[in-house]
PDB file of C-alpha atoms in Angstrom:
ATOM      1  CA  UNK A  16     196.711  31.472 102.136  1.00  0.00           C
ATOM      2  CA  UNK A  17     200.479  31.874 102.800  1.00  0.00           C
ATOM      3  CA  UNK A  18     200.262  35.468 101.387  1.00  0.00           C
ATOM      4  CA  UNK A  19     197.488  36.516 103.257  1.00  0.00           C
ATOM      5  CA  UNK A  20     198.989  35.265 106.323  1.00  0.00           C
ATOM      6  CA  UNK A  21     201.960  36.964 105.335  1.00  0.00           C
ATOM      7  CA  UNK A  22     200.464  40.398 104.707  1.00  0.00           C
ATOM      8  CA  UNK A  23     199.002  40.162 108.235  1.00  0.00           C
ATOM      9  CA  UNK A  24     202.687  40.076 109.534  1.00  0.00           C
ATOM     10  CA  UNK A  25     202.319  36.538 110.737  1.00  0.00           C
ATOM     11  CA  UNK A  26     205.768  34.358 110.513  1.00  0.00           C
ATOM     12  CA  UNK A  27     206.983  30.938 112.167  1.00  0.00           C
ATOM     13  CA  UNK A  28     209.405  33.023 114.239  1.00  0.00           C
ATOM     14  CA  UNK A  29     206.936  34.726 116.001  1.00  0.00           C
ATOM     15  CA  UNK A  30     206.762  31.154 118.067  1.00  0.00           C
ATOM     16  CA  UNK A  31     210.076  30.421 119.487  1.00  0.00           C
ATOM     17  CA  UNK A  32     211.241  26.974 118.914  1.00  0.00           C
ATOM     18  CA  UNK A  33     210.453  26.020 122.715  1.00  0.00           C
ATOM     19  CA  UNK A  34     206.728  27.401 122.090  1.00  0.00           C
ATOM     20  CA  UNK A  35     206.260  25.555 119.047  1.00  0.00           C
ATOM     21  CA  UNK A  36     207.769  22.351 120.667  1.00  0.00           C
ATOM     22  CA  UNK A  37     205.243  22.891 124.062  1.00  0.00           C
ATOM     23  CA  UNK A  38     202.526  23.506 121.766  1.00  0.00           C
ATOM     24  CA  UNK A  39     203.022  20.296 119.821  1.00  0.00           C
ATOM     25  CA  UNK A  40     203.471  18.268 122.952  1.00  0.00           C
ATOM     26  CA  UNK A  41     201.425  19.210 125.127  1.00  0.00           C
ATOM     27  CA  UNK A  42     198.549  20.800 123.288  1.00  0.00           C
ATOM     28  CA  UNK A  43     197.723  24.016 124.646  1.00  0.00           C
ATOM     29  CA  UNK A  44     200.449  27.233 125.225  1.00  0.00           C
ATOM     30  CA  UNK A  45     200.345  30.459 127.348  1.00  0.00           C
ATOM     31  CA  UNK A  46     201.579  33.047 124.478  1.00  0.00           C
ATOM     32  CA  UNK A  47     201.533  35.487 127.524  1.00  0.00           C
ATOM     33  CA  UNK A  48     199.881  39.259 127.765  1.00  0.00           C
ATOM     34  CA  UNK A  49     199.127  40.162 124.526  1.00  0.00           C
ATOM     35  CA  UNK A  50     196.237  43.279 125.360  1.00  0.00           C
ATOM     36  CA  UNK A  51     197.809  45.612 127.454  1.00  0.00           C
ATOM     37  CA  UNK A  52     195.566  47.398 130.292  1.00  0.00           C
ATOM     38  CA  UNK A  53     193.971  50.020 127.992  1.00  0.00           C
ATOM     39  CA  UNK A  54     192.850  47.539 125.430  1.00  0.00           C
ATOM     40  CA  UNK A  55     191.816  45.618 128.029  1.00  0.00           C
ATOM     41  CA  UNK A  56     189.293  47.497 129.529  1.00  0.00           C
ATOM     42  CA  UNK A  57     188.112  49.060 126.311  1.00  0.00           C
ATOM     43  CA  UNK A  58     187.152  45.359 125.601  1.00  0.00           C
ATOM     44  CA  UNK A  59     185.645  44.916 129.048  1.00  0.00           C
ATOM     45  CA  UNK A  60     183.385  48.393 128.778  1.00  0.00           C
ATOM     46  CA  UNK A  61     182.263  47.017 125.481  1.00  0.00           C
ATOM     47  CA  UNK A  62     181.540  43.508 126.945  1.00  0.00           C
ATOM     48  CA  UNK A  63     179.568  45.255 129.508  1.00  0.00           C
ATOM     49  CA  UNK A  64     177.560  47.204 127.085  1.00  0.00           C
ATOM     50  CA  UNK A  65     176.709  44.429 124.910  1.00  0.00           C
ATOM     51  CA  UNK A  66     175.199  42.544 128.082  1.00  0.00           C
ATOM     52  CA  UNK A  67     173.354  45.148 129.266  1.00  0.00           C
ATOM     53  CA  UNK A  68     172.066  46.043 125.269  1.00  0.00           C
ATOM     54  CA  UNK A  69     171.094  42.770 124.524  1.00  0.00           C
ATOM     55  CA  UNK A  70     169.895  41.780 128.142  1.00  0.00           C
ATOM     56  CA  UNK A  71     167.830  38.464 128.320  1.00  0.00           C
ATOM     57  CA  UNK A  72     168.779  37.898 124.315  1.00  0.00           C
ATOM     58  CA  UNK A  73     172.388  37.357 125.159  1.00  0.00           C
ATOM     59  CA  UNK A  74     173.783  34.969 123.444  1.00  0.00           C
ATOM     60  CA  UNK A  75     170.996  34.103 120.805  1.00  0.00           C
ATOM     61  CA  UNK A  76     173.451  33.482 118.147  1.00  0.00           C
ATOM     62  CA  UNK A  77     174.886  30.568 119.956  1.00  0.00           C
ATOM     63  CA  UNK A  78     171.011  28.726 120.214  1.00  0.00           C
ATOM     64  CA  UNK A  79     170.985  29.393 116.283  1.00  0.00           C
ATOM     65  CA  UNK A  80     174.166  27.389 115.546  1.00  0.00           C
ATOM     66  CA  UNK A  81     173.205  24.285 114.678  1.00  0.00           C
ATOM     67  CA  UNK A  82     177.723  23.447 115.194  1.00  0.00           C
ATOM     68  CA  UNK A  83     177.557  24.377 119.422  1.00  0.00           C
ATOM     69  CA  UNK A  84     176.368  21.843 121.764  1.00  0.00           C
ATOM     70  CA  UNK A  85     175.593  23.218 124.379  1.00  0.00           C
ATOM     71  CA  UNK A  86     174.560  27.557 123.534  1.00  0.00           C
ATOM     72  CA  UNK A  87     173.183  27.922 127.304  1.00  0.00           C
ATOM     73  CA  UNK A  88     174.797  27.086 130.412  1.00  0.00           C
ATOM     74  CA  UNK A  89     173.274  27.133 133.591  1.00  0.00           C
ATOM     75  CA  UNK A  90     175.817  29.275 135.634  1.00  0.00           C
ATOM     76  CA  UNK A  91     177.798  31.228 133.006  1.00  0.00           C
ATOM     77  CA  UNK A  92     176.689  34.086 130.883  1.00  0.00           C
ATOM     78  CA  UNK A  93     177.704  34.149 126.763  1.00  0.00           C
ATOM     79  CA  UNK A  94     177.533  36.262 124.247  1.00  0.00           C
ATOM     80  CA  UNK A  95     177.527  35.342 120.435  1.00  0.00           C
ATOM     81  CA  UNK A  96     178.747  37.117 116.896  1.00  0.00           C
ATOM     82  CA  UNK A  97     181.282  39.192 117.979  1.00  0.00           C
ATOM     83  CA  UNK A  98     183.197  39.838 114.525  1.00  0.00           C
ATOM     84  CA  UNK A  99     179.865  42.166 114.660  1.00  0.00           C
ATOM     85  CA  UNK A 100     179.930  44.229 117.863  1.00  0.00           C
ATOM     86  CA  UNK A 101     182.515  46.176 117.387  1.00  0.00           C
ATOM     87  CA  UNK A 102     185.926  47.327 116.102  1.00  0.00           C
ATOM     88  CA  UNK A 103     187.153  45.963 120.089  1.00  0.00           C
ATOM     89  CA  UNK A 104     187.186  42.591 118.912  1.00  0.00           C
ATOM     90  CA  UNK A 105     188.963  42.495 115.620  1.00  0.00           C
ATOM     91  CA  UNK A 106     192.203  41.724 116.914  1.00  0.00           C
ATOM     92  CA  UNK A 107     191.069  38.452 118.496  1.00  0.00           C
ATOM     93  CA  UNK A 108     191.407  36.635 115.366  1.00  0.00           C
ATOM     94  CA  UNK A 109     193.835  38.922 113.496  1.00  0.00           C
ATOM     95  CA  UNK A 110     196.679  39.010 116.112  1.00  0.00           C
ATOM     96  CA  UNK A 111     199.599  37.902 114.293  1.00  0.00           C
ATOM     97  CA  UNK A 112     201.165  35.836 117.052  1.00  0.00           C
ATOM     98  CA  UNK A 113     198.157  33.935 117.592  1.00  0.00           C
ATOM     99  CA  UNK A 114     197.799  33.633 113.634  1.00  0.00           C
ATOM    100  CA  UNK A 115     201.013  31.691 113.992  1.00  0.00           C
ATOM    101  CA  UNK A 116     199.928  29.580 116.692  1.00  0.00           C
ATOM    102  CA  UNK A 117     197.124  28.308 115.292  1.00  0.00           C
ATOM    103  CA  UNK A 118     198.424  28.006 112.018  1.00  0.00           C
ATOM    104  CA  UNK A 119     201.077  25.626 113.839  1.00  0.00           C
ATOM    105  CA  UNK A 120     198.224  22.772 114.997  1.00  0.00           C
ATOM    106  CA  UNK A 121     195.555  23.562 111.898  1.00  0.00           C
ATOM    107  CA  UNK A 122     197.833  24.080 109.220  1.00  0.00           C
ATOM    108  CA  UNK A 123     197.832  27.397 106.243  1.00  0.00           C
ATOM    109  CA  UNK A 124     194.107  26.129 106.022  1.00  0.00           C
ATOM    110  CA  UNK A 125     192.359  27.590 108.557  1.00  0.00           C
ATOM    111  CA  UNK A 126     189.141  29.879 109.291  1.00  0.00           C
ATOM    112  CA  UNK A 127     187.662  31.794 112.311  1.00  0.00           C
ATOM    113  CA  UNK A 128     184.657  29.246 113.416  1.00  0.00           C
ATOM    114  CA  UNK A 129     183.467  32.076 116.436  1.00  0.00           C
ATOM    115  CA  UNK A 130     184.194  34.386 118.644  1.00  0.00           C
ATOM    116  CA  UNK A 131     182.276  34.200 121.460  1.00  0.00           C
ATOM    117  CA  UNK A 132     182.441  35.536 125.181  1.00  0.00           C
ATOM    118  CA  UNK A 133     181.848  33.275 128.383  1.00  0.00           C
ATOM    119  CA  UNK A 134     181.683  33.663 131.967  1.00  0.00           C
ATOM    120  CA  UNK A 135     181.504  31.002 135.100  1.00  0.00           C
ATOM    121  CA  UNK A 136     179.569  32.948 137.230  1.00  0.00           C
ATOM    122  CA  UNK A 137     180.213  32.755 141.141  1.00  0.00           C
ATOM    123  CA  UNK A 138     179.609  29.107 142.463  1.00  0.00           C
ATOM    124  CA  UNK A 139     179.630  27.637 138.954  1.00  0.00           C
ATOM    125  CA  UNK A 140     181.314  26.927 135.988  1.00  0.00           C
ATOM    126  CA  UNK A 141     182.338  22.857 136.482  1.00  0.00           C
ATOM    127  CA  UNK A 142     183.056  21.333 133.004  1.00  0.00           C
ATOM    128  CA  UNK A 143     183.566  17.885 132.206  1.00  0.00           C
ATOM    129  CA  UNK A 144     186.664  17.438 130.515  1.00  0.00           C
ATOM    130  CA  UNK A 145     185.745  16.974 126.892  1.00  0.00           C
ATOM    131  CA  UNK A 146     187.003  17.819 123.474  1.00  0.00           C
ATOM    132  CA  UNK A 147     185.725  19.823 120.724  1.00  0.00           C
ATOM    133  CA  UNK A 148     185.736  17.507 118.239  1.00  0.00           C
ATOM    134  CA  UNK A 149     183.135  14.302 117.758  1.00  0.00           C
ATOM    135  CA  UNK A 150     186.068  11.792 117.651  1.00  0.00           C
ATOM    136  CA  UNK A 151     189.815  11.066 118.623  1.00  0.00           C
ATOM    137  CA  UNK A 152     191.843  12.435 116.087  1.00  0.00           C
ATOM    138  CA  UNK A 153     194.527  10.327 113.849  1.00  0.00           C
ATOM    139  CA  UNK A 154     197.623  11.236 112.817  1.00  0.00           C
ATOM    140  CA  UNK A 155     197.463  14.301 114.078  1.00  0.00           C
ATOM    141  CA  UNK A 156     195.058  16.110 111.571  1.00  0.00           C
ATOM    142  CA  UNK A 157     193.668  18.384 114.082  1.00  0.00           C
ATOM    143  CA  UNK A 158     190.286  20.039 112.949  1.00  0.00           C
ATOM    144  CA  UNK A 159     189.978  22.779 116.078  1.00  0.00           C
ATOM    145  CA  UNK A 160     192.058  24.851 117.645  1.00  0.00           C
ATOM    146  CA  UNK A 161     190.852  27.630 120.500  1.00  0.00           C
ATOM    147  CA  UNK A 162     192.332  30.862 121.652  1.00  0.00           C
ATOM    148  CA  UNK A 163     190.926  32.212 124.995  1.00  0.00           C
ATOM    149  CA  UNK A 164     191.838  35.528 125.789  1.00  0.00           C
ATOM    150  CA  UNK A 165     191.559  36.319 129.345  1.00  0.00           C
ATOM    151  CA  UNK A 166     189.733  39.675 130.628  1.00  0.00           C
ATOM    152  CA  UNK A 167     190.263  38.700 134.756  1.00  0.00           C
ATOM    153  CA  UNK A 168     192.778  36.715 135.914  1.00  0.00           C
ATOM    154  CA  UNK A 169     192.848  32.833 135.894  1.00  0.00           C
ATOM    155  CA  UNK A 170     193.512  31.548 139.053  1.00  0.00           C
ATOM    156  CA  UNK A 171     192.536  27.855 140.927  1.00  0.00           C
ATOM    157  CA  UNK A 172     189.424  29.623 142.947  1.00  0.00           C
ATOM    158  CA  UNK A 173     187.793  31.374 140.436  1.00  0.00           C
ATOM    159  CA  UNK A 174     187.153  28.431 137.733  1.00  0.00           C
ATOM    160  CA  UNK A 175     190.400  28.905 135.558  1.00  0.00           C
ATOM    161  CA  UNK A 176     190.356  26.247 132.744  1.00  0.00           C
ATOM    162  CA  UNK A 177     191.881  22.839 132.849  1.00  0.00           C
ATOM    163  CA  UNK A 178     193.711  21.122 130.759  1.00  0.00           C
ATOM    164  CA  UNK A 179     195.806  17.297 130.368  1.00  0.00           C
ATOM    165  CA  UNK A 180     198.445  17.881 129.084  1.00  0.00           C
ATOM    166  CA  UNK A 181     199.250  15.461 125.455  1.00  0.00           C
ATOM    167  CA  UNK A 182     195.678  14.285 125.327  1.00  0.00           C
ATOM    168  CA  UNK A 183     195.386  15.662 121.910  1.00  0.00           C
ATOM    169  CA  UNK A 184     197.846  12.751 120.947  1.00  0.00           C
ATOM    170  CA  UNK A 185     195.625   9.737 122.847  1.00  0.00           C
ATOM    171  CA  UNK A 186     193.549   7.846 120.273  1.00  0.00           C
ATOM    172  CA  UNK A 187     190.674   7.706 123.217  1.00  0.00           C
ATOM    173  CA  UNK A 188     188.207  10.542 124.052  1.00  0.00           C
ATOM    174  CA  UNK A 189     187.734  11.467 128.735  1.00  0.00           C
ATOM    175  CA  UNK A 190     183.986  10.018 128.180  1.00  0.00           C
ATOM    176  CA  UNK A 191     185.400   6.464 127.126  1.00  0.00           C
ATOM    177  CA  UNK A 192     188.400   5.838 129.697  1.00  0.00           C
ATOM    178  CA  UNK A 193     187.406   7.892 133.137  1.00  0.00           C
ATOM    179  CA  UNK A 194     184.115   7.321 135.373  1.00  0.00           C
ATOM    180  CA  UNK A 195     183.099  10.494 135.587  1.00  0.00           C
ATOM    181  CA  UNK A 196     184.695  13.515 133.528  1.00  0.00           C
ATOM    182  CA  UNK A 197     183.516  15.467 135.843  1.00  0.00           C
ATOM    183  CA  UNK A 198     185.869  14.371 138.056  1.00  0.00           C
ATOM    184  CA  UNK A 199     189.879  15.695 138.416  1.00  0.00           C
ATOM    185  CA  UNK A 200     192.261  13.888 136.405  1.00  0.00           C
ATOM    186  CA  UNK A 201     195.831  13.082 138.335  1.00  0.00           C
ATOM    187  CA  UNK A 202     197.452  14.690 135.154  1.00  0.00           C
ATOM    188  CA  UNK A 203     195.491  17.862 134.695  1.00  0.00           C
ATOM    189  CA  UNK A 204     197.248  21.011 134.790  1.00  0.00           C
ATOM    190  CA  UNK A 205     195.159  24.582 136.201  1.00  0.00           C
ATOM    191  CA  UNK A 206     196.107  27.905 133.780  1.00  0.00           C
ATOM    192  CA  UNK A 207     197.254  29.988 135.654  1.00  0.00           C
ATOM    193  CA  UNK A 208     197.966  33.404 134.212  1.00  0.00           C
ATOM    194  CA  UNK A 209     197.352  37.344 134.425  1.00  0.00           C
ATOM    195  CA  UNK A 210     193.982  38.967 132.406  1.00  0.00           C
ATOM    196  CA  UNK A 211     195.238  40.295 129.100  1.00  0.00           C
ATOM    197  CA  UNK A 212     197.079  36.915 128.620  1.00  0.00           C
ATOM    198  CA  UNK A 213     196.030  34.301 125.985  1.00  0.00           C
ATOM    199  CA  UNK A 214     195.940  30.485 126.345  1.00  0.00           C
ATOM    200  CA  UNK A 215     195.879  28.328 122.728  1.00  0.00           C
ATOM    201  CA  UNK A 216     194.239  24.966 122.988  1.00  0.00           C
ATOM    202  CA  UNK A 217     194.795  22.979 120.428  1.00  0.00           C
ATOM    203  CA  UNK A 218     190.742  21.542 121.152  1.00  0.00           C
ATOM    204  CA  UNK A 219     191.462  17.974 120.892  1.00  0.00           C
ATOM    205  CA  UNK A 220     193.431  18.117 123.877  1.00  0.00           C
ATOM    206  CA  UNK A 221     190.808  17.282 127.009  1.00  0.00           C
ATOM    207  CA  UNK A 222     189.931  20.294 129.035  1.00  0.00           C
ATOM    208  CA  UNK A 223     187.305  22.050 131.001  1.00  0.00           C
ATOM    209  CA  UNK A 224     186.201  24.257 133.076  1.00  0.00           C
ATOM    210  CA  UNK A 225     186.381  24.081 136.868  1.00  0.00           C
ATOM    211  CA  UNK A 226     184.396  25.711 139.742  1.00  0.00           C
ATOM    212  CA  UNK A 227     184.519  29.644 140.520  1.00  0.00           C
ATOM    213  CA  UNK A 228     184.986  29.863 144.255  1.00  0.00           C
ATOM    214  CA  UNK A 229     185.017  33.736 144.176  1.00  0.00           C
ATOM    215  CA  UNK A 230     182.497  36.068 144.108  1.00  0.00           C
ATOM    216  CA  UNK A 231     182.826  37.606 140.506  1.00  0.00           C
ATOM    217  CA  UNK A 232     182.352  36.334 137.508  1.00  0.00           C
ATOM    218  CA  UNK A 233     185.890  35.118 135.439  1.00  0.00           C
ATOM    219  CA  UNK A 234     185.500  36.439 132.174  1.00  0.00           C
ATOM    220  CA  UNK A 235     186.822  35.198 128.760  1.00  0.00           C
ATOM    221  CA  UNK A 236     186.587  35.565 125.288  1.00  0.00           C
ATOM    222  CA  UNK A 237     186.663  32.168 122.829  1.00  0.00           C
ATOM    223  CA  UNK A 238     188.552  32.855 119.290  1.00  0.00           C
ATOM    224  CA  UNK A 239     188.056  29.219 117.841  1.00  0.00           C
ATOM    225  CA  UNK A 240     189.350  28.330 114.609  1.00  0.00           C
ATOM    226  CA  UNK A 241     188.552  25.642 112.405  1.00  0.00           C
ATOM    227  CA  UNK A 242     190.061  23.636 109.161  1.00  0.00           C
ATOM    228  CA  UNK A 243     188.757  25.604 106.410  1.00  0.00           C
ATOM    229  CA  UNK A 244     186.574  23.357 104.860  1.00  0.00           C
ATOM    230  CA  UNK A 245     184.719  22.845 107.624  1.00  0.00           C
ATOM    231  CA  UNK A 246     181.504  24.357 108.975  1.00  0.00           C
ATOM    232  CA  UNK A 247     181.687  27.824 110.872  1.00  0.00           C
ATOM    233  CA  UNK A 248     179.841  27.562 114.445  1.00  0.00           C
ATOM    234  CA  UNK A 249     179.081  31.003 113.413  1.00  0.00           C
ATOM    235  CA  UNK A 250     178.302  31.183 109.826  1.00  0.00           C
ATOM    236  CA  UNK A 251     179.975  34.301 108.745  1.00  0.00           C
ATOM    237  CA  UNK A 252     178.408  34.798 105.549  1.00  0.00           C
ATOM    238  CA  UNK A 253     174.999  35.096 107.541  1.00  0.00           C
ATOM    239  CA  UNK A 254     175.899  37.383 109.870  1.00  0.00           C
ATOM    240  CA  UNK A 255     178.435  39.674 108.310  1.00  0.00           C
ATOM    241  CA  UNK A 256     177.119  42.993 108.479  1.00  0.00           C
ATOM    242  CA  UNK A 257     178.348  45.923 105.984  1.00  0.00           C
ATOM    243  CA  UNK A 258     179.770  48.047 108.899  1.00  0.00           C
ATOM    244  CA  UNK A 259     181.348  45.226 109.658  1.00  0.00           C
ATOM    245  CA  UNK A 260     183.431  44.567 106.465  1.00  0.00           C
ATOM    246  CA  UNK A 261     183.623  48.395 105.494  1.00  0.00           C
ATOM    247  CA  UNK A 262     185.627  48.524 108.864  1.00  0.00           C
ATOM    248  CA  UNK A 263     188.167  45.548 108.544  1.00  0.00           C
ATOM    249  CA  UNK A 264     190.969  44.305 106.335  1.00  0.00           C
ATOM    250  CA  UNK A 265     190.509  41.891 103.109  1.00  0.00           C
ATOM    251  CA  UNK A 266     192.756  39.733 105.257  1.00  0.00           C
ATOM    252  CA  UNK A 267     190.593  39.541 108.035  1.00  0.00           C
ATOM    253  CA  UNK A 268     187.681  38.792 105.860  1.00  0.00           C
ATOM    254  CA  UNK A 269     189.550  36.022 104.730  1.00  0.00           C
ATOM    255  CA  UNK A 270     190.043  34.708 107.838  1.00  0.00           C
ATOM    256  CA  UNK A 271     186.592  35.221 108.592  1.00  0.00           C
ATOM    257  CA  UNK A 272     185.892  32.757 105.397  1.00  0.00           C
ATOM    258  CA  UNK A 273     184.611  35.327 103.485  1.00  0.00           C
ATOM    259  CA  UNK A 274     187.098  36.144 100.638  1.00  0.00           C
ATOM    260  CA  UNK A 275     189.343  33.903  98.501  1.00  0.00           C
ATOM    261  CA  UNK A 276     192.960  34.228  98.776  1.00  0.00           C
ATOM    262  CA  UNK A 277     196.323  32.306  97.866  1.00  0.00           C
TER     263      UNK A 277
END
């Protein structure tokens, strides 16, 4: 996998050495604005299409998956399978400097597991802090890692995510140690950041969700990775459509799990 990694321009110095060390540490990193303001909306407009296309179906990939716990949310809207809506979304798991980044907590090994899109809708949007993994991890072999790439800003009143800080490195899981994860841990830390930017979460790391006090939705789009012998959330080989692979790189379809490589 190093080459195809390599031909996708992705390097270890595309981290600085402070990233890499705040990524190991703490377990999640703000790599900054990676889609400027014309990507941006182009991504939004297509968003917005796909909602209004697929209308009360939104999202029916994610009740297929047999992998996603919880494919409906009261108070946020999803949508599923986007490796196969449109050219828009192929750099959210293709970017090389968030190639790096999650080759830093998964190792050369890795896959795309889904891309998805999520919004906490106005008045909603409270997570419990949870990981994305069954278990507490040992010895740091992380299985997950997430990328969310934000289309609005993230901001404390509309819902940004939460996150503790070097959780990925307890041996206990929120569920088994706090009273309620629903409630605000005294360590938790609120992204903050501009839309365009992109947050990695290494997924072991406890996070969630908090409640959207404004009156618009806060938009994201998930770009979770796995190990890559493990099962896809979205199975890949299912979905892929021929439009799909006629349009992208034998690189990405590797990353997509869908080619061997070295």
């Amino acid at each position: 996998m190093k080459n195809i990694l390599q031909k996708m321009g992705v390097s270890s110095n595309l981290l600085s050495q402070e990233e890499q060390d705040f990524l190991r540490e703490n377990g999640y990193l703000n790599l900054g604005k990676l889609l400027d303001n014309a990507s941006l909306q182009v991504v939004r407009n297509r968003v917005n299409e796909i909602l209004e296309e697929e209308g009360d179906n939104a999202g029916a990939e994610l009740m297929q998956s047999p992998s996603i716990k919880h494919p409906k949310e009261s108070g946020a809207s999803r949508l599923g399978d986007l490796v196969n809506k449109g050219a828009a979304f192929d750099i959210f798991y293709t970017h090389p400097k968030v190639m790096a980044a999650i080759r830093l907590v998964l190792g050369e090994q890795f896959k795309l597991s889904s891309l998805n899109y999520r919004a906490a809708l106005p008045g909603a949007g409270l997570q419990k802090l949870h990981v994305d993994w069954p278990e507490s991890i040992q010895n740091q072999e992380f299985m997950v890692c997430n990328s969310i790439w934000l289309l609005d800003d993230f901001y404390i009143e509309n819902g940004a995510t939460r996150v503790v800080p070097g959780t990925h490195l307890k041996p206990t899981l929120p569920a088994e140690v706090m009273n309620d994860p629903m409630d605000s841990h005294p360590d938790e830390k609120i992204i903050v950041a501009e839309a365009g930017s992109v947050v990695i979460f290494n997924s072991h790391t406890w996070h969630g969700g908090t409640t959207n006090h404004s009156t618009q939705p806060r938009r994201a789009i998930h770009s979770y990775f796995c190990k890559r012998d493990q099962v896809q959330q979205t199975d890949q080989r299912k979905y892929i459509k021929k439009s799909t692979l006629d349009r992208i790189s034998k690189e990405a379809a590797f990353i997509l799990g869908l080619e061997e490589g070295e």
